[in-house]
Tab-separated table of C-alpha atoms in Angstrom:
chain	number	residue	atom	x	y	z
O	1215	MET	CA	23.407	22.539	-100.049
O	1216	LEU	CA	21.287	25.455	-98.862
O	1217	ILE	CA	22.462	27.645	-101.760
O	1218	LYS	CA	21.976	24.810	-104.262
O	1219	GLY	CA	18.445	24.234	-102.953
O	1220	LEU	CA	17.703	27.959	-103.133
O	1221	ILE	CA	18.771	28.109	-106.787
O	1222	ILE	CA	16.787	24.957	-107.650
O	1223	GLY	CA	13.662	26.211	-105.837
O	1224	PHE	CA	13.826	29.594	-107.568
O	1225	SER	CA	14.384	28.080	-111.022
O	1226	ILE	CA	11.553	25.515	-110.703
O	1227	ALA	CA	9.092	28.184	-109.483
O	1228	ALA	CA	10.089	30.846	-112.035
O	1229	PRO	CA	8.476	29.598	-115.284
O	1230	VAL	CA	5.096	31.322	-115.439
O	1231	GLY	CA	2.396	28.659	-115.680
O	1232	PRO	CA	-1.085	28.378	-114.161
O	1233	ILE	CA	0.159	29.072	-110.608
O	1234	GLY	CA	2.006	32.194	-111.740
O	1235	ILE	CA	-1.068	33.490	-113.571
O	1236	LEU	CA	-3.241	32.803	-110.534
O	1237	CYS	CA	-0.810	34.629	-108.216
O	1238	ILE	CA	-0.564	37.637	-110.552
O	1239	ARG	CA	-4.349	37.861	-110.815
O	1240	ARG	CA	-4.813	37.578	-107.054
O	1241	THR	CA	-2.179	40.270	-106.485
O	1242	LEU	CA	-3.877	42.624	-108.940
O	1243	GLU	CA	-7.272	42.062	-107.351
O	1244	HIS	CA	-6.511	41.566	-103.648
O	1245	GLY	CA	-3.015	42.974	-103.128
O	1246	LYS	CA	0.547	41.772	-102.683
O	1247	ARG	CA	-0.100	39.811	-99.499
O	1248	MET	CA	-2.727	37.628	-101.186
O	1249	GLY	CA	-0.436	37.005	-104.160
O	1250	PHE	CA	2.527	36.128	-101.955
O	1251	VAL	CA	0.519	33.789	-99.688
O	1252	SER	CA	-0.809	32.064	-102.828
O	1253	GLY	CA	2.794	31.580	-103.934
O	1254	LEU	CA	3.730	30.164	-100.526
O	1255	GLY	CA	1.262	27.326	-101.124
O	1256	ALA	CA	3.198	26.396	-104.258
O	1257	ALA	CA	6.533	26.839	-102.422
O	1258	THR	CA	5.371	24.421	-99.696
O	1259	ALA	CA	4.423	21.806	-102.306
O	1260	ASP	CA	7.797	22.337	-104.029
O	1261	ALA	CA	9.572	21.795	-100.701
O	1262	LEU	CA	7.540	18.625	-100.043
O	1263	TYR	CA	8.413	17.196	-103.454
O	1264	GLY	CA	12.016	18.315	-102.962
O	1265	PHE	CA	12.014	16.446	-99.646
O	1266	ILE	CA	10.721	13.270	-101.294
O	1267	ALA	CA	13.182	13.467	-104.199
O	1268	GLY	CA	16.142	14.758	-102.164
O	1269	LEU	CA	15.956	12.131	-99.443
O	1270	GLY	CA	15.515	9.323	-101.939
O	1271	LEU	CA	12.075	8.227	-100.755
O	1272	THR	CA	11.607	5.913	-103.730
O	1273	ILE	CA	8.451	4.201	-102.376
O	1274	VAL	CA	6.631	7.552	-102.165
O	1275	THR	CA	8.056	8.680	-105.514
O	1276	ASN	CA	6.982	5.478	-107.262
O	1277	PHE	CA	3.512	5.707	-105.706
O	1278	LEU	CA	3.067	9.324	-106.881
O	1279	ILE	CA	4.304	8.502	-110.383
O	1280	GLY	CA	1.922	5.530	-110.452
O	1281	GLN	CA	-0.985	7.809	-109.536
O	1282	GLN	CA	-0.117	10.541	-112.034
O	1283	ASP	CA	-3.254	9.972	-114.148
O	1284	TRP	CA	-5.496	10.591	-111.128
O	1285	LEU	CA	-3.379	13.542	-110.049
O	1286	HIS	CA	-3.648	15.058	-113.542
O	1287	TRP	CA	-7.439	14.693	-113.409
O	1288	ILE	CA	-7.708	16.280	-109.950
O	1289	GLY	CA	-5.400	19.148	-110.911
O	1290	GLY	CA	-7.123	19.619	-114.285
O	1291	LEU	CA	-10.619	19.716	-112.762
O	1292	PHE	CA	-9.473	22.170	-110.099
O	1293	LEU	CA	-7.909	24.435	-112.734
O	1294	CYS	CA	-11.155	24.356	-114.735
O	1295	TYR	CA	-13.112	25.218	-111.582
O	1296	LEU	CA	-10.809	28.165	-110.787
O	1297	GLY	CA	-10.888	29.390	-114.404
O	1298	ILE	CA	-14.704	29.318	-114.575
O	1299	ASN	CA	-14.972	31.064	-111.187
O	1300	ILE	CA	-12.631	33.838	-112.307
O	1301	ILE	CA	-14.473	34.317	-115.629
O	1302	ALA	CA	-17.825	34.473	-113.808
O	1303	SER	CA	-16.613	36.873	-111.095
O	1304	LYS	CA	-17.671	40.501	-111.361
O	1305	SER	CA	-15.103	41.926	-109.017
O	1306	SER	CA	-13.621	45.372	-109.060
O	1307	GLN	CA	-10.693	46.928	-107.247
O	1308	THR	CA	-12.959	48.783	-104.821
O	1309	ALA	CA	-14.810	45.581	-103.935
O	1310	ALA	CA	-11.524	43.715	-103.620
O	1311	LYS	CA	-10.080	46.328	-101.305
O	1312	ALA	CA	-13.225	46.306	-99.176
O	1313	LYS	CA	-12.868	42.584	-98.415
O	1314	ASP	CA	-9.787	40.774	-97.177
O	1315	GLY	CA	-9.783	37.564	-99.250
O	1316	ASN	CA	-9.280	34.304	-97.428
O	1317	LEU	CA	-5.518	33.813	-97.137
O	1318	LEU	CA	-5.820	30.188	-96.008
O	1319	THR	CA	-7.965	29.323	-99.057
O	1320	ALA	CA	-5.469	31.085	-101.342
O	1321	TYR	CA	-2.584	29.118	-99.792
O	1322	ALA	CA	-4.433	25.778	-99.893
O	1323	SER	CA	-5.564	26.167	-103.511
O	1324	THR	CA	-2.053	26.717	-104.899
O	1325	PHE	CA	-0.677	23.947	-102.673
O	1326	LEU	CA	-3.297	21.563	-104.111
O	1327	LEU	CA	-2.604	22.649	-107.691
O	1328	THR	CA	1.150	22.165	-107.293
O	1329	ILE	CA	0.934	18.875	-105.402
O	1330	THR	CA	-1.378	17.374	-108.057
O	1331	ASN	CA	1.179	18.085	-110.767
O	1332	PRO	CA	3.387	14.959	-110.988
O	1333	VAL	CA	5.703	16.788	-113.394
O	1334	THR	CA	6.998	18.705	-110.348
O	1335	ILE	CA	8.415	15.628	-108.630
O	1336	LEU	CA	9.848	14.363	-111.931
O	1337	ALA	CA	11.584	17.746	-112.362
O	1338	PHE	CA	13.104	17.486	-108.884
O	1339	LEU	CA	14.211	13.882	-109.483
O	1340	ALA	CA	15.836	14.851	-112.791
O	1341	ILE	CA	17.631	17.872	-111.307
O	1342	PHE	CA	18.805	16.079	-108.160
O	1343	SER	CA	19.990	13.037	-110.126
O	1344	GLY	CA	21.673	15.179	-112.781
O	1345	LEU	CA	23.577	17.131	-110.110
O	1346	GLY	CA	24.385	13.974	-108.131
O	1347	MET	CA	22.332	15.160	-105.148
O	1348	ALA	CA	19.745	12.372	-104.991
O	1349	THR	CA	21.770	10.120	-102.693
O	1350	ASN	CA	25.237	11.622	-102.147
O	1351	HIS	CA	24.431	13.557	-98.955
O	1352	THR	CA	23.645	13.135	-95.289
O	1353	THR	CA	20.137	13.599	-93.860
O	1354	SER	CA	21.058	17.032	-92.482
O	1355	GLN	CA	22.379	18.097	-95.893
O	1356	GLY	CA	19.162	16.816	-97.477
O	1357	LEU	CA	17.099	18.908	-95.055
O	1358	LEU	CA	19.219	21.979	-95.853
O	1359	LEU	CA	18.547	21.297	-99.525
O	1360	VAL	CA	14.780	21.177	-98.884
O	1361	ILE	CA	14.872	24.399	-96.831
O	1362	GLY	CA	16.791	26.010	-99.701
O	1363	VAL	CA	14.144	24.828	-102.194
O	1364	PHE	CA	11.373	26.381	-100.087
O	1365	VAL	CA	13.243	29.678	-99.598
O	1366	GLY	CA	14.175	29.890	-103.294
O	1367	SER	CA	10.618	29.222	-104.393
O	1368	ALA	CA	9.234	31.701	-101.802
O	1369	LEU	CA	11.678	34.371	-103.035
O	1370	TRP	CA	10.325	33.985	-106.563
O	1371	TRP	CA	6.726	34.426	-105.355
O	1372	LEU	CA	7.726	37.439	-103.260
O	1373	LEU	CA	9.368	39.003	-106.315
O	1374	LEU	CA	6.434	38.198	-108.613
O	1375	SER	CA	3.767	39.509	-106.210
O	1376	ASN	CA	5.734	42.729	-105.642
O	1377	ILE	CA	6.162	43.338	-109.382
O	1378	ALA	CA	2.455	42.663	-109.990
O	1379	GLY	CA	1.637	44.895	-106.998
O	1380	ILE	CA	3.350	47.850	-108.696
O	1381	PHE	CA	0.940	47.575	-111.627
O	1382	ALA	CA	-2.127	46.959	-109.429
O	1383	LYS	CA	-2.361	50.644	-108.479
O	1384	ARG	CA	-2.461	51.701	-112.128
O	1385	ILE	CA	-5.170	49.305	-113.292
O	1386	SER	CA	-8.747	50.528	-113.697
O	1387	ASP	CA	-11.812	48.408	-112.892
O	1388	GLY	CA	-12.433	47.862	-116.615
O	1389	SER	CA	-8.863	46.648	-117.149
O	1390	LEU	CA	-9.168	44.379	-114.112
O	1391	ARG	CA	-12.262	42.744	-115.596
O	1392	VAL	CA	-10.382	42.135	-118.870
O	1393	ILE	CA	-7.477	40.628	-116.902
O	1394	ASN	CA	-9.983	38.412	-115.056
O	1395	TYR	CA	-11.396	37.119	-118.356
O	1396	ILE	CA	-7.951	36.522	-119.857
O	1397	SER	CA	-6.513	34.809	-116.758
O	1398	GLY	CA	-9.715	32.768	-116.298
O	1399	PHE	CA	-9.602	31.468	-119.864
O	1400	ILE	CA	-5.874	30.708	-119.573
O	1401	LEU	CA	-6.457	28.692	-116.376
O	1402	LEU	CA	-9.412	26.938	-118.017
O	1403	GLY	CA	-7.166	26.138	-120.994
O	1404	PHE	CA	-4.488	24.665	-118.707
O	1405	GLY	CA	-7.198	22.610	-116.990
O	1406	VAL	CA	-8.610	21.245	-120.270
O	1407	TYR	CA	-5.075	20.452	-121.450
O	1408	ALA	CA	-4.338	18.551	-118.198
O	1409	LEU	CA	-7.562	16.569	-118.569
O	1410	PHE	CA	-7.298	15.548	-122.211
O	1411	PHE	CA	-3.641	15.673	-123.268
């Protein structure tokens, strides 16, 4: 169950969406630790949703699915806020290296973004049901599955932040500003899409 959870966690985290873009940008600007801690926020939310889906907590699942419109709005507004902040920022690598960014804020922001995406719990429900893991296990096996999901997701973020960290040393301040604009507009686009589509 641990290995299955690890594979599921890695595969759900791997598609590069708004969280991936945010983690890459934070790694380029603040370093690998900031990128990885940002990813851990998403991994924690993945594990929480994996826990809900894996242990068959249908009351919680139904409640979250019922609130998906509100969750989309919260997540969409937060994405728009992050996108606008990134576009407006005038940071450079020297400034970024001079300040430690707030790791707790980085963690909390990606946790919030992931937890307000109801598609995540639907993905876990579909995968667990499809593989016959939604109910056919003991509580201890379910917990091993959740631990595996967290570790698998965390491994993806560790890999992504390390790859982005390799390129961070080769990026000039001008290139970093361009990356800020591009990533900001992409996050803003994801936010607008979540709000209106």
